[in-house]
Coordinates of C-alpha atoms in Angstrom, one line a residue:
X1 CA 140.7 83.0 113.0
X2 CA 138.7 80.4 111.2
X3 CA 140.9 77.5 110.3
X4 CA 139.9 75.4 107.2
X5 CA 136.2 75.7 107.7
X6 CA 134.6 74.4 104.5
X7 CA 131.0 74.3 103.7
X8 CA 129.0 71.6 101.8
X9 CA 129.3 73.6 98.6
X10 CA 133.1 73.4 98.7
X11 CA 133.3 69.8 100.0
X12 CA 131.1 68.6 97.2
X13 CA 133.2 70.4 94.5
X14 CA 130.5 73.0 93.9
X15 CA 127.7 70.4 93.3
X16 CA 125.7 70.7 96.6
X17 CA 124.0 73.4 98.6
X18 CA 123.8 73.6 102.4
X19 CA 120.7 72.5 104.3
X20 CA 118.9 75.0 106.5
X21 CA 120.4 73.5 109.6
X22 CA 123.9 73.4 108.2
X23 CA 123.7 77.0 107.2
X24 CA 122.5 78.2 110.7
X25 CA 125.1 76.1 112.5
X26 CA 127.8 77.4 110.1
X27 CA 127.0 81.0 111.1
X28 CA 126.8 80.2 114.8
X29 CA 130.3 78.8 114.6
X30 CA 131.5 81.9 112.9
X31 CA 129.8 84.0 115.6
X32 CA 131.7 82.0 118.3
X33 CA 135.0 82.4 116.5
X34 CA 134.9 86.1 115.4
X35 CA 133.9 89.3 117.0
X36 CA 132.9 90.6 113.5
X37 CA 129.8 88.3 113.4
X38 CA 126.6 88.3 115.4
X39 CA 123.8 85.8 114.9
X40 CA 120.3 86.9 116.1
X41 CA 116.9 85.4 116.0
X42 CA 114.3 87.8 114.6
X43 CA 110.8 86.3 114.9
X44 CA 108.9 83.2 114.0
X45 CA 108.3 81.7 110.5
X46 CA 105.5 79.5 109.2
X47 CA 107.8 76.4 109.5
X48 CA 108.1 76.8 113.2
X49 CA 111.8 77.8 113.2
X50 CA 112.9 81.3 113.9
X51 CA 114.2 83.6 111.2
X52 CA 117.9 84.3 111.8
X53 CA 119.8 87.4 111.0
X54 CA 123.6 87.4 110.6
X55 CA 125.2 90.8 111.2
X56 CA 128.7 91.5 110.0
X57 CA 130.7 94.5 111.0
X58 CA 134.5 95.1 110.9
X59 CA 134.5 96.8 114.3
X60 CA 132.3 94.2 116.0
X61 CA 129.5 96.7 116.8
X62 CA 126.0 95.9 115.7
X63 CA 123.7 98.8 116.6
X64 CA 121.8 99.7 113.4
X65 CA 120.9 103.2 114.7
X66 CA 124.5 104.0 115.3
X67 CA 125.5 102.5 111.9
X68 CA 123.3 105.1 110.2
X69 CA 124.6 107.9 112.6
X70 CA 128.1 106.9 111.6
X71 CA 127.2 107.2 107.9
X72 CA 127.8 103.5 107.2
X73 CA 126.3 101.8 104.2
X74 CA 123.8 99.2 105.5
X75 CA 123.4 96.3 103.1
X76 CA 120.7 93.7 103.8
X77 CA 121.1 90.4 101.9
X78 CA 118.2 88.0 101.6
X79 CA 118.7 84.4 100.6
X80 CA 116.5 81.4 99.9
X81 CA 113.2 83.2 99.3
X82 CA 112.9 80.5 96.7
X83 CA 115.0 77.7 98.1
X84 CA 115.2 75.9 94.8
X85 CA 117.3 78.9 93.9
X86 CA 120.0 78.5 96.6
X87 CA 122.9 80.3 95.0
X88 CA 122.8 83.1 97.6
X89 CA 122.7 80.7 100.5
X90 CA 126.1 79.3 99.7
X91 CA 127.6 82.5 98.3
X92 CA 126.8 84.3 101.5
X93 CA 128.4 81.6 103.7
X94 CA 131.6 81.9 101.7
X95 CA 131.5 85.7 101.8
X96 CA 131.2 85.9 105.6
X97 CA 133.8 83.1 106.1
X98 CA 136.2 85.0 103.9
X99 CA 135.6 88.3 105.8
X100 CA 136.3 86.5 109.0
X101 CA 139.5 84.9 107.7
X102 CA 140.7 88.3 106.3
X103 CA 140.6 87.0 102.7
X104 CA 138.0 89.6 101.8
X105 CA 138.0 93.1 103.2
X106 CA 134.9 94.5 104.7
X107 CA 135.5 98.3 104.7
X108 CA 134.8 100.1 108.0
X109 CA 132.1 102.2 106.4
X110 CA 130.0 99.2 105.2
X111 CA 128.1 96.7 107.3
X112 CA 126.2 93.6 106.3
X113 CA 123.0 92.0 107.6
X114 CA 122.3 88.6 106.1
X115 CA 119.1 86.4 106.2
X116 CA 120.8 83.0 105.7
X117 CA 117.5 81.3 104.7
X118 CA 114.3 83.2 104.5
X119 CA 111.9 80.5 103.3
X120 CA 112.8 77.9 105.9
X121 CA 109.8 75.6 105.2
X122 CA 110.7 75.5 101.5
X123 CA 114.4 74.9 102.3
X124 CA 113.6 71.9 104.5
X125 CA 111.4 70.5 101.8
X126 CA 114.3 69.2 99.7
X127 CA 114.2 67.3 96.4
X128 CA 116.0 66.6 93.2
X129 CA 113.5 67.3 90.4
X130 CA 111.2 70.2 91.1
X131 CA 113.1 72.7 89.0
X132 CA 113.1 71.0 85.6
X133 CA 114.8 74.1 84.0
X134 CA 117.7 74.2 86.3
X135 CA 121.2 72.7 86.2
X136 CA 122.1 71.8 89.8
X137 CA 122.7 71.6 92.7
X138 CA 122.0 67.9 93.3
X139 CA 119.3 68.6 95.9
X140 CA 117.5 71.8 96.7
X141 CA 114.4 73.2 98.4
X142 CA 110.9 74.1 97.1
X143 CA 109.5 77.4 96.1
X144 CA 106.4 77.3 98.3
X145 CA 106.9 77.9 102.0
X146 CA 105.2 76.0 104.9
X147 CA 101.9 77.5 103.8
X148 CA 102.8 76.8 100.2
X149 CA 103.1 80.6 99.6
X150 CA 105.5 82.2 97.3
X151 CA 107.2 84.6 99.7
X152 CA 108.2 86.9 96.8
X153 CA 104.6 87.8 96.5
X154 CA 104.0 88.4 100.2
X155 CA 105.8 91.6 101.1
X156 CA 102.7 93.8 101.4
X157 CA 99.9 91.3 102.1
X158 CA 101.9 89.6 104.9
X159 CA 100.1 86.3 105.0
X160 CA 103.2 84.6 106.3
X161 CA 105.0 84.9 109.6
X162 CA 108.1 85.1 107.5
X163 CA 107.0 88.3 105.8
X164 CA 106.1 89.9 109.2
X165 CA 109.5 88.9 110.6
X166 CA 111.2 90.3 107.5
X167 CA 109.4 93.6 107.9
X168 CA 110.6 93.8 111.5
X169 CA 114.2 93.2 110.3
X170 CA 113.8 95.7 107.4
X171 CA 112.4 98.4 109.6
X172 CA 115.0 97.9 112.4
X173 CA 117.9 98.0 109.9
X174 CA 116.5 100.6 107.5
X175 CA 118.9 99.3 104.8
X176 CA 120.4 101.5 102.2
X177 CA 120.6 98.6 99.8
X178 CA 118.7 95.3 99.6
X179 CA 120.1 92.3 97.7
X180 CA 117.6 89.5 97.2
X181 CA 119.4 86.5 95.6
X182 CA 117.6 84.5 92.9
X183 CA 118.1 82.1 89.9
X184 CA 116.2 82.9 86.7
X185 CA 113.7 81.0 84.6
X186 CA 113.2 81.8 80.9
X187 CA 115.4 82.2 77.8
X188 CA 118.8 80.7 77.2
X189 CA 121.7 83.0 76.7
X190 CA 125.5 83.3 77.4
X191 CA 125.4 85.4 80.6
X192 CA 125.8 83.6 83.9
X193 CA 124.6 86.6 85.9
X194 CA 121.8 89.1 85.2
X195 CA 120.6 91.9 87.4
X196 CA 117.1 93.2 88.2
X197 CA 117.3 96.7 89.7
X198 CA 114.6 98.8 91.4
X199 CA 112.8 100.9 88.9
X200 CA 114.5 104.2 88.8
X201 CA 111.2 106.1 88.4
X202 CA 109.9 104.7 91.7
X203 CA 112.6 106.5 93.6
X204 CA 113.0 110.3 93.8
X205 CA 114.0 111.7 90.4
X206 CA 117.5 112.7 91.6
X207 CA 118.1 109.4 93.4
X208 CA 116.8 107.4 90.4
X209 CA 119.0 109.3 88.0
X210 CA 122.0 108.7 90.3
X211 CA 121.2 105.0 90.5
X212 CA 120.7 104.7 86.7
X213 CA 123.7 106.8 85.6
X214 CA 126.3 106.3 88.4
X215 CA 125.8 103.6 90.9
X216 CA 124.4 100.8 88.8
X217 CA 127.0 101.3 86.0
X218 CA 129.8 101.1 88.6
X219 CA 128.5 97.6 89.5
X220 CA 128.5 96.5 85.9
X221 CA 132.1 97.7 85.6
X222 CA 133.1 96.0 88.9
X223 CA 131.6 92.7 87.7
X224 CA 133.4 93.0 84.4
X225 CA 136.7 93.5 86.2
X226 CA 136.0 90.2 88.0
X227 CA 135.4 88.6 84.5
X228 CA 131.6 88.4 84.8
X229 CA 129.9 89.8 81.8
X230 CA 126.4 90.7 83.0
X231 CA 123.3 92.3 81.6
X232 CA 119.9 93.4 82.9
X233 CA 117.4 90.7 83.9
X234 CA 116.1 88.9 80.8
X235 CA 112.3 88.8 81.3
X236 CA 111.4 87.1 78.1
X237 CA 111.6 83.5 77.0
X238 CA 110.9 83.2 73.3
X239 CA 110.6 86.8 72.0
X240 CA 113.2 87.9 69.4
X241 CA 115.7 90.4 70.8
X242 CA 114.7 92.6 67.8
X243 CA 111.8 93.7 70.0
X244 CA 114.2 94.8 72.7
X245 CA 114.1 94.1 76.4
X246 CA 112.0 95.7 79.1
X247 CA 113.1 96.5 82.6
X248 CA 111.2 94.3 85.1
X249 CA 108.1 96.0 86.5
X250 CA 108.3 95.4 90.3
X251 CA 105.1 96.3 92.2
X252 CA 105.4 96.2 96.0
X253 CA 104.5 92.5 96.4
X254 CA 108.1 91.8 95.3
X255 CA 111.2 92.5 97.4
X256 CA 112.6 95.2 95.1
X257 CA 109.2 96.9 94.8
X258 CA 108.7 96.8 98.6
X259 CA 112.2 98.2 99.2
X260 CA 111.5 101.2 96.9
X261 CA 108.6 102.3 99.2
X262 CA 111.2 103.1 101.8
X263 CA 113.8 104.7 99.4
X264 CA 115.9 101.6 99.6
X265 CA 117.7 100.5 96.4
X266 CA 116.8 96.9 95.6
X267 CA 118.9 94.5 93.6
X268 CA 117.7 91.1 92.6
X269 CA 120.5 89.0 91.1
X270 CA 119.2 86.4 88.7
X271 CA 121.8 83.8 87.8
X272 CA 121.1 81.8 84.7
X273 CA 119.5 78.5 85.6
X274 CA 121.3 76.5 82.8
X275 CA 124.8 77.5 84.0
X276 CA 126.7 75.1 86.4
X277 CA 125.8 75.6 90.0
X278 CA 129.4 76.5 91.0
X279 CA 129.6 79.3 88.5
X280 CA 126.3 80.7 89.6
X281 CA 127.4 80.8 93.3
X282 CA 130.8 82.4 92.3
X283 CA 129.1 85.1 90.3
X284 CA 126.6 85.8 93.2
X285 CA 129.6 86.1 95.5
X286 CA 131.3 88.5 93.1
X287 CA 128.2 90.7 92.9
X288 CA 127.9 91.0 96.6
X289 CA 131.6 91.8 96.8
X290 CA 131.2 94.4 94.2
X291 CA 128.2 96.0 96.0
X292 CA 130.4 96.2 99.1
X293 CA 133.3 97.8 97.2
X294 CA 131.1 100.4 95.5
X295 CA 129.1 101.2 98.5
X296 CA 132.3 102.0 100.4
X297 CA 133.4 104.3 97.7
X298 CA 130.0 106.0 97.2
X299 CA 128.5 105.9 100.7
X300 CA 128.2 109.6 101.2
X301 CA 126.3 110.0 98.0
X302 CA 124.1 107.0 98.8
X303 CA 123.2 108.4 102.2
X304 CA 122.6 111.9 100.7
X305 CA 120.4 110.6 98.0
X306 CA 118.2 108.5 100.3
X307 CA 117.8 111.4 102.7
X308 CA 116.8 113.8 99.9
X309 CA 114.4 111.1 98.4
X310 CA 112.7 110.8 101.8
X311 CA 112.2 114.5 102.1
X312 CA 110.9 114.7 98.5
X313 CA 108.4 111.9 99.3
X314 CA 107.1 113.8 102.3
X315 CA 106.7 117.0 100.2
X316 CA 105.2 115.2 97.1
X317 CA 101.7 116.3 96.1
X318 CA 100.9 113.6 93.6
X319 CA 101.8 110.0 94.2
X320 CA 102.0 107.5 91.4
X321 CA 100.4 104.1 92.2
X322 CA 100.7 102.3 88.9
X323 CA 103.1 102.3 86.0
X324 CA 103.7 101.2 82.5
X325 CA 106.8 101.1 80.3
X326 CA 107.4 104.1 78.1
X327 CA 107.5 102.4 74.7
X328 CA 108.8 105.7 73.1
X329 CA 111.9 105.9 75.2
X330 CA 114.8 103.5 75.3
X331 CA 118.5 103.1 75.6
X332 CA 120.7 100.2 74.5
X333 CA 122.2 97.3 76.5
X334 CA 124.7 94.7 75.5
X335 CA 123.3 91.2 75.2
X336 CA 125.1 87.9 74.5
X337 CA 122.5 85.4 73.3
X338 CA 122.0 82.3 71.2
X339 CA 120.2 82.1 67.9
X340 CA 116.7 80.5 68.0
X341 CA 116.2 77.6 65.7
X342 CA 113.5 74.9 65.1
X343 CA 113.5 71.2 64.7
X344 CA 111.2 68.3 64.9
X345 CA 110.2 67.4 68.5
X346 CA 111.1 63.9 69.7
X347 CA 108.1 64.2 72.0
X348 CA 105.2 65.5 69.9
X349 CA 106.6 65.1 66.4
X350 CA 105.9 68.7 65.7
X351 CA 108.2 71.7 65.3
X352 CA 109.7 73.0 68.5
X353 CA 111.9 76.0 69.3
X354 CA 115.4 75.6 70.8
X355 CA 118.4 77.8 71.4
X356 CA 121.3 76.8 69.2
X357 CA 124.4 77.1 71.3
X358 CA 126.6 76.6 68.3
X359 CA 125.4 80.0 67.1
X360 CA 126.2 82.6 69.8
X361 CA 125.8 86.2 69.1
X362 CA 126.6 89.6 70.7
X363 CA 124.6 92.6 69.9
X364 CA 123.2 95.9 71.3
X365 CA 119.5 95.6 71.9
X366 CA 116.9 98.2 72.8
X367 CA 116.3 98.5 76.5
X368 CA 113.1 100.0 77.7
X369 CA 113.9 101.1 81.3
X370 CA 111.7 104.2 81.6
X371 CA 108.2 103.9 83.1
X372 CA 105.4 106.4 83.2
X373 CA 102.6 106.6 85.8
X374 CA 99.2 105.2 84.9
X375 CA 97.4 105.8 88.2
X376 CA 98.1 108.8 90.3
X377 CA 96.5 110.1 93.5
X378 CA 96.7 113.3 95.4
X379 CA 98.5 112.8 98.7
X380 CA 96.3 113.1 101.8
X381 CA 97.4 114.9 105.0
X382 CA 96.3 111.9 107.1
X383 CA 94.1 108.8 107.0
X384 CA 91.6 107.6 109.6
X385 CA 91.1 103.8 109.9
X386 CA 88.3 102.6 112.2
X387 CA 89.6 100.3 114.8
X388 CA 87.5 97.3 113.6
X389 CA 90.1 97.0 110.8
X390 CA 92.8 96.2 113.4
X391 CA 94.5 93.6 111.1
X392 CA 95.5 96.4 108.8
X393 CA 96.8 98.5 111.7
X394 CA 98.9 95.6 112.8
X395 CA 100.7 95.3 109.4
X396 CA 101.2 99.1 109.3
X397 CA 102.8 99.0 112.7
X398 CA 105.1 96.1 111.8
X399 CA 106.3 98.3 108.9
X400 CA 107.2 101.1 111.2
X401 CA 104.2 103.3 110.6
X402 CA 103.4 105.8 113.4
X403 CA 99.7 105.6 114.4
X404 CA 97.8 107.6 117.0
X405 CA 94.5 106.6 118.4
X406 CA 91.6 109.0 118.8
X407 CA 91.2 110.1 122.4
X408 CA 87.5 110.6 122.2
X409 CA 84.4 110.0 120.0
X410 CA 84.6 112.7 117.3
X411 CA 82.7 113.9 114.3
X412 CA 85.2 114.6 111.5
X413 CA 84.8 115.8 107.9
X414 CA 86.7 113.5 105.6
X415 CA 87.0 112.6 102.0
X416 CA 85.4 109.2 101.6
X417 CA 85.7 106.8 98.7
X418 CA 83.0 104.7 97.2
X419 CA 84.0 101.6 95.2
X420 CA 82.3 102.1 91.9
X421 CA 83.9 99.1 90.1
X422 CA 86.5 96.5 90.5
X423 CA 87.5 93.1 89.1
X424 CA 88.8 90.0 91.0
X425 CA 90.9 87.2 89.9
X426 CA 88.7 84.2 89.0
X427 CA 91.3 81.8 90.4
X428 CA 93.2 82.1 93.6
X429 CA 96.6 83.7 93.4
X430 CA 98.8 83.3 96.5
X431 CA 95.7 82.5 98.7
X432 CA 93.7 85.4 97.4
X433 CA 91.2 86.4 94.7
X434 CA 93.1 89.7 94.1
X435 CA 91.2 92.9 93.3
X436 CA 92.3 95.0 90.4
X437 CA 91.0 97.6 87.9
X438 CA 89.6 99.4 90.9
X439 CA 87.5 102.5 90.2
X440 CA 86.5 104.8 93.1
X441 CA 84.7 108.1 93.5
X442 CA 85.3 110.6 96.3
X443 CA 82.9 112.7 98.3
X444 CA 83.2 115.0 101.3
X445 CA 81.3 113.4 104.3
X446 CA 81.1 114.1 108.0
X447 CA 81.5 110.8 109.8
X448 CA 81.3 109.7 113.4
X449 CA 84.6 108.2 114.6
X450 CA 85.2 106.7 118.0
X451 CA 87.7 106.6 120.7
X452 CA 90.5 104.2 119.7
X453 CA 90.1 104.7 116.0
X454 CA 93.5 104.9 114.2
X455 CA 94.8 108.3 113.0
X456 CA 97.7 108.0 110.5
X457 CA 99.5 111.2 109.7
X458 CA 101.5 111.3 106.5
X459 CA 104.2 113.7 107.9
X460 CA 106.5 110.7 108.5
X461 CA 109.2 108.9 106.6
X462 CA 107.1 106.0 105.6
X463 CA 104.7 108.1 103.6
X464 CA 105.1 106.2 100.3
X465 CA 104.4 102.9 102.0
X466 CA 101.3 104.3 103.8
X467 CA 99.9 105.8 100.6
X468 CA 100.4 102.8 98.4
X469 CA 98.9 100.5 101.0
X470 CA 95.9 102.5 102.0
X471 CA 94.9 103.9 98.6
X472 CA 92.5 101.3 97.1
X473 CA 93.8 101.8 93.5
X474 CA 97.4 100.8 94.5
X475 CA 98.9 97.8 92.7
X476 CA 99.4 95.8 96.0
X477 CA 97.3 97.8 98.4
X478 CA 95.4 96.3 101.3
X479 CA 92.3 96.6 99.2
X480 CA 93.9 94.8 96.3
X481 CA 94.8 91.9 98.7
X482 CA 91.2 91.6 100.0
X483 CA 91.7 93.1 103.5
X484 CA 88.6 95.2 103.0
X485 CA 86.4 92.8 101.0
X486 CA 83.7 92.7 103.8
X487 CA 82.5 96.2 102.6
X488 CA 81.9 94.7 99.1
X489 CA 79.1 92.6 100.4
X490 CA 75.7 94.1 101.2
X491 CA 74.6 93.0 104.7
X492 CA 70.9 94.0 104.8
X493 CA 68.2 93.7 102.2
X494 CA 64.5 93.4 101.8
X495 CA 61.7 91.1 100.6
X496 CA 60.1 92.5 97.4
X497 CA 56.5 92.2 98.7
X498 CA 57.4 94.1 101.8
X499 CA 59.6 96.7 100.2
X500 CA 56.9 97.5 97.6
X501 CA 54.8 99.2 100.2
X502 CA 57.7 101.0 101.8
X503 CA 59.1 102.0 98.5
X504 CA 55.8 103.6 97.5
X505 CA 56.0 105.8 100.7
X506 CA 59.6 106.6 100.0
X507 CA 58.7 107.9 96.5
X508 CA 55.7 109.8 97.8
X509 CA 57.9 111.7 100.2
X510 CA 60.8 112.2 97.8
X511 CA 59.7 114.0 94.6
X512 CA 63.4 114.3 93.5
X513 CA 63.8 110.5 93.7
X514 CA 60.6 110.1 91.8
X515 CA 62.1 112.3 89.0
X516 CA 65.4 110.3 89.0
X517 CA 63.5 107.1 88.7
X518 CA 61.4 108.4 85.8
X519 CA 64.5 109.7 84.0
X520 CA 66.2 106.3 84.3
X521 CA 63.2 104.5 83.0
X522 CA 63.2 106.8 79.9
X523 CA 66.9 106.4 79.2
X524 CA 67.2 102.7 80.0
X525 CA 64.5 100.4 78.4
X526 CA 65.9 97.3 80.1
X527 CA 65.6 99.0 83.5
X528 CA 62.0 100.2 82.6
X529 CA 61.0 96.6 82.0
X530 CA 62.6 95.2 85.2
X531 CA 60.5 95.6 88.4
X532 CA 63.3 94.2 90.6
X533 CA 65.8 96.7 89.3
X534 CA 63.5 99.6 90.0
X535 CA 62.9 98.4 93.5
X536 CA 66.6 98.1 94.0
X537 CA 67.2 101.6 92.6
X538 CA 64.7 103.1 95.1
X539 CA 66.2 101.1 98.0
X540 CA 69.8 102.2 97.2
X541 CA 68.6 105.8 97.1
X542 CA 66.7 105.6 100.4
X543 CA 67.7 105.9 104.1
X544 CA 67.2 102.1 104.3
X545 CA 70.3 101.4 102.3
X546 CA 73.4 100.7 104.5
X547 CA 76.1 103.4 104.2
X548 CA 78.9 100.9 104.7
X549 CA 78.2 98.9 101.5
X550 CA 80.9 99.8 99.0
X551 CA 82.2 102.6 101.2
X552 CA 85.9 102.2 101.5
X553 CA 86.7 102.2 105.2
X554 CA 89.8 104.3 105.1
X555 CA 89.1 108.0 105.2
X556 CA 91.3 110.8 103.9
X557 CA 91.9 114.1 105.6
X558 CA 92.9 116.4 102.9
X559 CA 92.9 119.9 104.4

């Protein structure tokens, strides 16, 4: 039994948060003192320290495969992805300590796996002033990790060792629920705790309906019973609530969007940055406790819904890759806010907006929490990835994807994409100039593949992840994150004076191309006046033009 073990949060009267080293040592002591706790190291991070995983089980058994066989609810809790938002770090320490002491019951059919501090580099980089919007703690970590990456944008691109270690943990555990603890930025309002939930539409229709109408409401009720009045994540800062609130759109770069690819329900608690630190920690504790309680009560439905959703994903014919909010469909949610007002700024002398805390209000506001697909693709039967793109295969394997390698050189008829158009961010975003607004066209081609090339069947549980990552039009696909940018650059070319002679022979031997050239001249006056454009047109319609340019190097088997 743990006797009187208090953490920095308690010793400071709720004003300070644990350091990385304090948190790890805290859990190691609990591991020594209780059979219910096991601390493991689970891979490297960019900071040079290992990522730890704290497993908590009432029977002292820690085999994730057996957990699922025994129909236990597996809850993964991630803390400190943004170490300037440390509420979950301290709340989880208190939670595990109270389970060990017997103050808090961990039901036999629920198990926990906790990442004490995910962004270790950011947690070590402590300061007092880097979150100007936030009230406490006295010191805290920094958002960027040891590579200055925002790890809550790294779940699919996997630039960090942290993300790769997280994927290993996630795939080993196959959690039913992911809780990723955060603190908000944005508007001022009365709620201490708000909740971002996986988009219902990204799950199977039945599972999404159950989450929306049954499981999530039970969490709201459980929090209310603990005297925490919560609302959905408030993702606006200055808009009037007359316009309503929108559910957060979470593409796979985010933790909740990543979790949805594997039919895992993601919750992102967002405590309010202007509320005292101790209240934020207490509300985060209460939420995790509520998830434990409701998971224990509803575990059989949770397991059944996930299994059915996985089967549905494998049988799905059309896969949505992009979404937008349905502005014609809404429900209502209760919101406790403050009136906006204006006064003269003491800084600029001009009018400034502020929230008048002497004028609180409570009202029902429109809540837009239905999304409709904007980009859809027909599901392939398999993909073929040439082995030169091994970096992509590595990330797929880390995420539990089954890959075979071709046993011999083989000609295979596939559906191949050509990249017709795309845009890229003009400024770097998380180390990339991300591609978006991607347009492709497909054609049937017979292509030579080689022994060792990667064959990726879609008759496996990770079908949603595979499709969203390998389809170039996906929000956070490998193409979006520049893994395949080499094909966007033409490698061979010509000198105009030399190509003039060859182009003449090409046209002479290809009457159809002559006709196409003439038609383009007649329809495009600028082209007709541009000798270079005409030479390029002939080149790109000749055998001299490299087939790899703009040909997306992931091939679909559709029959």
